[in-house]
CSV table of C-alpha atoms in Angstrom, one decimal:
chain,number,residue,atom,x,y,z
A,1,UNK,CA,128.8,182.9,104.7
A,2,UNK,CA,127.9,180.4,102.3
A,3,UNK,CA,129.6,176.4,102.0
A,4,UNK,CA,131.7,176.3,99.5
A,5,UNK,CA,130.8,173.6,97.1
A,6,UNK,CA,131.9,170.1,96.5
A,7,UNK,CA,134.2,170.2,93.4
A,8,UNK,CA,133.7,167.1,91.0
A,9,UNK,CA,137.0,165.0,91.9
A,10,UNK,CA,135.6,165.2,96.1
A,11,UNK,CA,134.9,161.9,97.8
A,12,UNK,CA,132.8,163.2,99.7
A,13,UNK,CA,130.5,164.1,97.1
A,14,UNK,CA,129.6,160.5,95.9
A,15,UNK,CA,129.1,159.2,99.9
A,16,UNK,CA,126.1,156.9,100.1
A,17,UNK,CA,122.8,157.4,101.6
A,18,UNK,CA,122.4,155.8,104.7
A,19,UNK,CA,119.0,156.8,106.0
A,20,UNK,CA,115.7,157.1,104.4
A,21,UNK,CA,115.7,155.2,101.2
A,22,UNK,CA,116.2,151.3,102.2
A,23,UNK,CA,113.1,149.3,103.0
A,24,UNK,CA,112.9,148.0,106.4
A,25,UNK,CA,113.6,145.4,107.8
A,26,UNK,CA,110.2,143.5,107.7
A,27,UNK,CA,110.8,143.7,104.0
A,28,UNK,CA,113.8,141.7,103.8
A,29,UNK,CA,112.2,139.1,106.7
A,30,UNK,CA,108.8,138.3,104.9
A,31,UNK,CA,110.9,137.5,101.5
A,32,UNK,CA,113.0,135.2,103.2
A,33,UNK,CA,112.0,131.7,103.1
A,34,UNK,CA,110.1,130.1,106.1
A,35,UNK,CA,112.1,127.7,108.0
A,36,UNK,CA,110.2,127.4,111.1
A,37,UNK,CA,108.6,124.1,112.5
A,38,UNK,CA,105.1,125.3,111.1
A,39,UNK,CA,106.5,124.9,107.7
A,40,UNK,CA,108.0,121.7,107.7
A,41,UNK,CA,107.0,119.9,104.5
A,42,UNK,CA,105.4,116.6,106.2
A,43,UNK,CA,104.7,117.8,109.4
A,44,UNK,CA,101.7,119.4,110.0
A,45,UNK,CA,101.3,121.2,113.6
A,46,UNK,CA,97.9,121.0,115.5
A,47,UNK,CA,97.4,124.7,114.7
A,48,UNK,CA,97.1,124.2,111.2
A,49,UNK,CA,94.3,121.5,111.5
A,50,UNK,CA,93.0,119.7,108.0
A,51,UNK,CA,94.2,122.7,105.9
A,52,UNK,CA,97.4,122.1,106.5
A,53,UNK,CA,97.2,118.4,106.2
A,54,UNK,CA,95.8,118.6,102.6
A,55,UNK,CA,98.3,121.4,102.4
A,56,UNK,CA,101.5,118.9,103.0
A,57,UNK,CA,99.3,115.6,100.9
A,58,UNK,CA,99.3,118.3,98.3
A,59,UNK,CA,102.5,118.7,98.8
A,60,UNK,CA,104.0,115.2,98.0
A,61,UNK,CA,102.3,114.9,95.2
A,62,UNK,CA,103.8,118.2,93.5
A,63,UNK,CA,107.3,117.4,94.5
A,64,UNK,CA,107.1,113.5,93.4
A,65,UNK,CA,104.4,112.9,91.0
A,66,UNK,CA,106.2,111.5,88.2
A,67,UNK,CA,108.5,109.5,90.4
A,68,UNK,CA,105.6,108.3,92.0
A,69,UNK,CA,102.9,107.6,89.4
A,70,UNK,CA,106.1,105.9,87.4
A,71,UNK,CA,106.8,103.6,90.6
A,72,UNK,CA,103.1,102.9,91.5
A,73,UNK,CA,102.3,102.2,87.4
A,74,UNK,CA,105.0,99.4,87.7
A,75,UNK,CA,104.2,97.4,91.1
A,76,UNK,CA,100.6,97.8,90.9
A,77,UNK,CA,99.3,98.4,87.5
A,78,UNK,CA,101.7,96.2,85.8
A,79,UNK,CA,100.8,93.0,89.0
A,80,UNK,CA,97.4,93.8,88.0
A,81,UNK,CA,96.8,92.9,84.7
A,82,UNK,CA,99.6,90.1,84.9
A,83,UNK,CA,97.2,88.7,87.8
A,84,UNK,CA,93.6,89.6,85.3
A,85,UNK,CA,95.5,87.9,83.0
A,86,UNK,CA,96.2,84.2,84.4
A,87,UNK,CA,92.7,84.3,85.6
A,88,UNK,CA,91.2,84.9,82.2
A,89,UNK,CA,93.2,81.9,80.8
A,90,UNK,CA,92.1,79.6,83.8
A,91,UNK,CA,89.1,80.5,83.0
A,92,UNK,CA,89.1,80.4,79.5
A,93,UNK,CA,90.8,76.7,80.4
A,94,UNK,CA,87.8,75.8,82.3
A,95,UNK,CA,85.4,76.3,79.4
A,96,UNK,CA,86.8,72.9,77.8
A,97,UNK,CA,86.6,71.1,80.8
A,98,UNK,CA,83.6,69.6,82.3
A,99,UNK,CA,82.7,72.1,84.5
A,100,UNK,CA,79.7,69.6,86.5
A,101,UNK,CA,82.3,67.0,87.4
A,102,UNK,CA,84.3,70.1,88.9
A,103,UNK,CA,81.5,71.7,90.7
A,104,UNK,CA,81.1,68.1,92.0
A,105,UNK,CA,84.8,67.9,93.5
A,106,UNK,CA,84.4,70.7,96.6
A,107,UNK,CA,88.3,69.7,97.3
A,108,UNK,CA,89.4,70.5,94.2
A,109,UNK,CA,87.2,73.9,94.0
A,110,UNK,CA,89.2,74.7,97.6
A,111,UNK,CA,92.0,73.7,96.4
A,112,UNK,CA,91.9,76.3,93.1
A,113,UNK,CA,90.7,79.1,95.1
A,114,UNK,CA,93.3,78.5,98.2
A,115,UNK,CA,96.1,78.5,95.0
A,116,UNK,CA,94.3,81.7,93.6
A,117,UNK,CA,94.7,83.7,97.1
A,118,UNK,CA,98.2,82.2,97.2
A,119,UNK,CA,99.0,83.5,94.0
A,120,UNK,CA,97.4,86.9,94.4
A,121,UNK,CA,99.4,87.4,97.8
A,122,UNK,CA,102.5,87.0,95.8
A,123,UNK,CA,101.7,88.4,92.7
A,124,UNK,CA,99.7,91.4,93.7
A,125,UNK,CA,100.2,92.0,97.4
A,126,UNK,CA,104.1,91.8,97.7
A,127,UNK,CA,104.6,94.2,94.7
A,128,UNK,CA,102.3,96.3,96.0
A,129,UNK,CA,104.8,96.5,99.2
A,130,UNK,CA,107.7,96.9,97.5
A,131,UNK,CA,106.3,99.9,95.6
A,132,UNK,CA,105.1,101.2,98.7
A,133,UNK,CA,108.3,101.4,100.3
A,134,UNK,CA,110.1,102.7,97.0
A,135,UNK,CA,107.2,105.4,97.4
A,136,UNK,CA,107.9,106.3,100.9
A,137,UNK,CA,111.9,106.9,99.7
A,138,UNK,CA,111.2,108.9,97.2
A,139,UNK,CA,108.6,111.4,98.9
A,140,UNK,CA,110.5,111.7,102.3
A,141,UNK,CA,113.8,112.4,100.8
A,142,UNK,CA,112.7,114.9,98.3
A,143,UNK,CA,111.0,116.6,101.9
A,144,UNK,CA,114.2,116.5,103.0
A,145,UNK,CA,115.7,118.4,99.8
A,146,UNK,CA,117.9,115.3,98.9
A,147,UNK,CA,118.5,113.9,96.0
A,148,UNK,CA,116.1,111.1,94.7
A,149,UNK,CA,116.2,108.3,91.7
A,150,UNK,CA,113.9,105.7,90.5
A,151,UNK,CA,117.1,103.4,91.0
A,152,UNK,CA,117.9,104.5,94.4
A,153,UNK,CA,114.3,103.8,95.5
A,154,UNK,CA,113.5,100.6,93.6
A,155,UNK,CA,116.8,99.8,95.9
A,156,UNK,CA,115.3,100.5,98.6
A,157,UNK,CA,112.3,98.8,98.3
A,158,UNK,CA,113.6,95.4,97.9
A,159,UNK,CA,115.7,95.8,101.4
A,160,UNK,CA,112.4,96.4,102.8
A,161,UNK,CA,109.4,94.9,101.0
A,162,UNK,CA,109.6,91.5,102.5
A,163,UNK,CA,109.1,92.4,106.3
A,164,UNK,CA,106.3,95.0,105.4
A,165,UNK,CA,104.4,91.8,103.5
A,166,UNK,CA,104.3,89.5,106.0
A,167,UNK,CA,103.2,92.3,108.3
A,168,UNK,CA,100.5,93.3,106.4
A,169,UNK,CA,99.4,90.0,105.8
A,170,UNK,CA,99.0,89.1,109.3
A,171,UNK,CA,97.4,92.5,109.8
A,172,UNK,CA,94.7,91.1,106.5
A,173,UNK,CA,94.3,88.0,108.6
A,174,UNK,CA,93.6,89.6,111.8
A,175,UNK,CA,91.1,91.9,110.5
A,176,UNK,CA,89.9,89.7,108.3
A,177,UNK,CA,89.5,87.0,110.7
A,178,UNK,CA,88.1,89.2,113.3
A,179,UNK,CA,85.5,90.2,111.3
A,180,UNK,CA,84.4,87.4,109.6
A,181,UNK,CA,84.0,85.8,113.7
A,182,UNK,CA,81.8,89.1,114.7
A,183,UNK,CA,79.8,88.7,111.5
A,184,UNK,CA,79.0,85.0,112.3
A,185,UNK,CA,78.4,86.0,115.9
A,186,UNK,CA,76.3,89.5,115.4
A,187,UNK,CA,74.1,87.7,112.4
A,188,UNK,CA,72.5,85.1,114.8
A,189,UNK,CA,70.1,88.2,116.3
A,190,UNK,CA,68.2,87.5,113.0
A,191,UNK,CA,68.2,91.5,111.2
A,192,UNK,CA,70.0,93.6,109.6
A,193,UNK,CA,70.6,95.7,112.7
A,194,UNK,CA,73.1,92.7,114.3
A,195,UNK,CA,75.4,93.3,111.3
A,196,UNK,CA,76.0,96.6,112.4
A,197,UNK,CA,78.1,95.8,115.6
A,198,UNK,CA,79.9,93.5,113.6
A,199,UNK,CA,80.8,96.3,110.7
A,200,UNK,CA,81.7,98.7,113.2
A,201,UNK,CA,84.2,96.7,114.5
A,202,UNK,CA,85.7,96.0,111.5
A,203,UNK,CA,85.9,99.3,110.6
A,204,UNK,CA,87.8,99.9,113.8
A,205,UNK,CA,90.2,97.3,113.2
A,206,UNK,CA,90.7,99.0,109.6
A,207,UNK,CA,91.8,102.1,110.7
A,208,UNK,CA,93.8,100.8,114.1
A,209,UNK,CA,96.4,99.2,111.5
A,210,UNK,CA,96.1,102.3,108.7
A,211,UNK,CA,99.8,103.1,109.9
A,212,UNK,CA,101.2,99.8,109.6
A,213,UNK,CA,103.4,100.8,106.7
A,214,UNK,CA,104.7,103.9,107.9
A,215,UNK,CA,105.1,102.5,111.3
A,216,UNK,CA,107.2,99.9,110.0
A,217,UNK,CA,109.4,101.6,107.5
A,218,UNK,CA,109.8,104.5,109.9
A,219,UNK,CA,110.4,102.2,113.2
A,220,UNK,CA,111.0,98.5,112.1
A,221,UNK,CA,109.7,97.5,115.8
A,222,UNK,CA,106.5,96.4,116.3
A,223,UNK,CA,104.3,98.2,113.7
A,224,UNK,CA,100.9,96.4,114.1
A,225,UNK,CA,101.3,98.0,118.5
A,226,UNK,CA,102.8,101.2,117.0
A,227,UNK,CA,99.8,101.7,114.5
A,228,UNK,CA,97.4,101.4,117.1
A,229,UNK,CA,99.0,103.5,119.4
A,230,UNK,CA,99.3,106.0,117.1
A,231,UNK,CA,96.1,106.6,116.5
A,232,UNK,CA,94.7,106.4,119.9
A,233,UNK,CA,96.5,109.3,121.1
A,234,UNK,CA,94.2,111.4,119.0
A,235,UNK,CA,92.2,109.3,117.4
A,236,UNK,CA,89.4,111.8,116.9
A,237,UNK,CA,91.7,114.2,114.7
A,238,UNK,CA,93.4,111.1,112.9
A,239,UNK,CA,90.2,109.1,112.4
A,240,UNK,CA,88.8,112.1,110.4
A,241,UNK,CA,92.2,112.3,108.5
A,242,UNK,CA,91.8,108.2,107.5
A,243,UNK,CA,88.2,108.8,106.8
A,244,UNK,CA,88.4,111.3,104.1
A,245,UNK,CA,91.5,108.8,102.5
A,246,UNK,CA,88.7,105.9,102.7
A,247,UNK,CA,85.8,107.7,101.2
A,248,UNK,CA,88.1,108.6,98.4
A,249,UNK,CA,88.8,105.0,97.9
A,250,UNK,CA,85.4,104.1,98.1
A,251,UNK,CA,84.5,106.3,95.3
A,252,UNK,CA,87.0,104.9,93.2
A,253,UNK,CA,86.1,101.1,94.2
A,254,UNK,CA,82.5,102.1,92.7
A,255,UNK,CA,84.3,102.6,89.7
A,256,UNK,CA,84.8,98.9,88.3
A,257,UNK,CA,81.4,97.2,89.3
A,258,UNK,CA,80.1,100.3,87.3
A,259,UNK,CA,82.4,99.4,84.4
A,260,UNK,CA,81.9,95.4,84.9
A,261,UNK,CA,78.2,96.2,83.0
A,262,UNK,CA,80.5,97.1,80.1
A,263,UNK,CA,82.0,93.6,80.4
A,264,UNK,CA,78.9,91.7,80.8
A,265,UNK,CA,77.6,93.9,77.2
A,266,UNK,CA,81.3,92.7,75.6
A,267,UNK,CA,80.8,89.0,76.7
A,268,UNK,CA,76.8,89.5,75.5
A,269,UNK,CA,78.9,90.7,72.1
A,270,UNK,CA,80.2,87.6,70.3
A,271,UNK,CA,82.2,89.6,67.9
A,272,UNK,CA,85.2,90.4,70.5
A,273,UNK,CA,87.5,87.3,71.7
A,274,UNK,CA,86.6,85.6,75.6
A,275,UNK,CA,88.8,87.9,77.8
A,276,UNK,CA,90.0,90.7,75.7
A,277,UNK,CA,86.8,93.0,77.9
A,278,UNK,CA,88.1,91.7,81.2
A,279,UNK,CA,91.1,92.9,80.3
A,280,UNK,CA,90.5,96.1,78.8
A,281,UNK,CA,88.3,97.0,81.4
A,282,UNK,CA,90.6,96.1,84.1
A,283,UNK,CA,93.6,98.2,82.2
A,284,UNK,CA,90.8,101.5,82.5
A,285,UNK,CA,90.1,100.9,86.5
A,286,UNK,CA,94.0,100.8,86.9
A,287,UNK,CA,94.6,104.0,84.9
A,288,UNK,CA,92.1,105.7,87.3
A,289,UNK,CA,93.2,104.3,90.2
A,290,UNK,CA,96.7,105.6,89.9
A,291,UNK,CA,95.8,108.7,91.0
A,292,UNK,CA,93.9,107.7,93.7
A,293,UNK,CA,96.7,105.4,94.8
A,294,UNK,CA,98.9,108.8,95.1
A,295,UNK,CA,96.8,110.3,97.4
A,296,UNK,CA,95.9,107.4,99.7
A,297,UNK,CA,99.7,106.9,99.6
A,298,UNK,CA,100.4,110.6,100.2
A,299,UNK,CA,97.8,111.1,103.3
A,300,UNK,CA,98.5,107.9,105.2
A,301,UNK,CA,102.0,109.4,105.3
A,302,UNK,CA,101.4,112.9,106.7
A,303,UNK,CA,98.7,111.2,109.0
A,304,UNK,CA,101.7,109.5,110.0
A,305,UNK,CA,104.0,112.2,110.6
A,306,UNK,CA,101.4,114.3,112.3
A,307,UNK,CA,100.6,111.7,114.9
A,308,UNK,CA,104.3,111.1,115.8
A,309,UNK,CA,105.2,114.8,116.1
A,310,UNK,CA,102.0,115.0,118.6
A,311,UNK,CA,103.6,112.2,120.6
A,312,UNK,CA,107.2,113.5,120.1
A,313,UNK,CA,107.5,117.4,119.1
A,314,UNK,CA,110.5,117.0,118.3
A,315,UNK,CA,109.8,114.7,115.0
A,316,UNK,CA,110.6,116.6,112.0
A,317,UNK,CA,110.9,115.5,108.3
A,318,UNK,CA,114.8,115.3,108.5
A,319,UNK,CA,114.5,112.8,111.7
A,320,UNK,CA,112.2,110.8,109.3
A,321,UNK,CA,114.7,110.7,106.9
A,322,UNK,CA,116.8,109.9,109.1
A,323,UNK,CA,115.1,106.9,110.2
A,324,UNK,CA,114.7,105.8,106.9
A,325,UNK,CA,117.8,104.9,106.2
């Protein structure tokens, strides 16, 4: 006997399908976004190796680029050419003095390069902390899917750019120090061969105190120790991390001797004004270097991250933004 059909006004009629037209369940799982620990946005895991390092560097720069290039364009383009600058009219000064009865006077030649340094660490070297704390705001809290403004980080900066200059002047002074001692030591062997001791160390000292910043902004307890440690624990996988930041920056340091031949051409030129060269030219290598600053910037903080997640798993990007402040 046949089933009598459904009529039209049936409910039974319009039921829904239950079985054989969704997708499974793997569909809905892979479109989902990752929220595991391999995907944290500064962390990178040891499974991931340098890929996912230059991953997460790329990372900052495509979430905070503006922010960043703004903030890095104004404490240490800006300190730059103020500092180019005052040297151009010292110099420029100079010229109608007599410079024999100067050259004559070794205290007052140590005296003008002593104030120089002095201004420079001032000048150059404290804004250059205080935008590299503003920096470290803006590119951790944007990890952590905050809310970030160029007010809220400047902020920042000046509650913590005063302890992170003295530390990384002592940090210029011990290395510095340090290597100017081996240098006088190693060069007594008499060839080039005894310098090479002597650069190797300083080299180690460099990278010992890479982390200072972080370090200090992160743990505000004994950064110059902390850096060290740091990158000890692995110091294989984070000295290659430092390395490619410090080949970077050596190609972009070739970049102004090459353009200095440009100034010695304008100077040869007596149609342009004493100083208007140095000046341009410096204004170029800062331009380039903006960039460069970014990723130096960017890589010493996942290097960071990295090697406190190996010593603590359980350091994500939200504890870091905790810590912060």
């Amino acid at each position: 006997m046949a089933q009598p059909s459904l009529g039209p006004y049936d409910p039974s009629a319009y039921a829904p399908i239950t079985a054989g037209f969704l997708p499974p369940d793997d569909a809905f799982a892979q479109a989902a976004p990752p929220t595991g620990p391999d995907d944290d946005p500064l962390v990178n895991p040891d499974a991931q190796g340098i890929a996912g390092w230059m991953h997460r560097l790329g990372g900052v720069l495509r979430r905070g680029w503006p922010l960043l290039l703004a903030i890095f364009a104004l404490t240490q383009l800006l300190p730059t050419l103020l500092f180019k600058l005052m040297v151009v009219l010292g110099v420029a000064g100079l010229q109608a003095t007599d410079v024999t009865m100067l050259v004559r006077d070794s205290a007052s030649l140590l005296a003008a390069a002593l104030t120089a340094l002095l201004v420079y660490s001032l000048v150059v070297v404290t804004v250059r902390m205080f935008g590299y704390a503003a920096a470290t705001y803006v590119a951790v809290r944007q990890a952590d899917h905050q809310t970030v403004t160029f007010g809220a980080a400047l902020r920042f900066g000046l509650r913590r750019f005063v302890g992170l200059t003295v530390w990384h002047l002592l940090a210029y002074l011990v290395v510095g120090g340090v290597g100017v001692l081996a240098v006088s030591c190693f060069a007594q062997i008499g060839s080039y061969f005894g310098l090479l001791p002597a650069l190797l160390l300083s080299a180690y000292l460099f990278f010992s105190v890479a982390l200072l910043g972080p370090a200090y902004l992160f743990e505000r307890r004994r950064p110059m120790s902390r850096s060290r440690t740091l990158t000890h624990e692995r110091f294989g996988r984070t000295l290659g991390r430092l390395s490619l930041i410090g080949l970077l920056l050596l190609a972009g340091a070739v970049i102004e001797p090459v353009l200095a031949v440009l100034v010695v051409t304008a100077h040869l030129d007596e149609t342009l004004p004493y100083g208007v060269p140095d000046l341009g030219i410096t204004l170029l290598v800062g331009l380039v270097s903006l960039p460069l600053t970014l990723v130096e910037f960017s890589g010493i903080l996942i290097s960071y991250a990295e090697a406190r997640a190996f010593e603590d798993n359980r350091v994500r990007t939200a504890l870091l933004a905790a810590e912060l402040g």
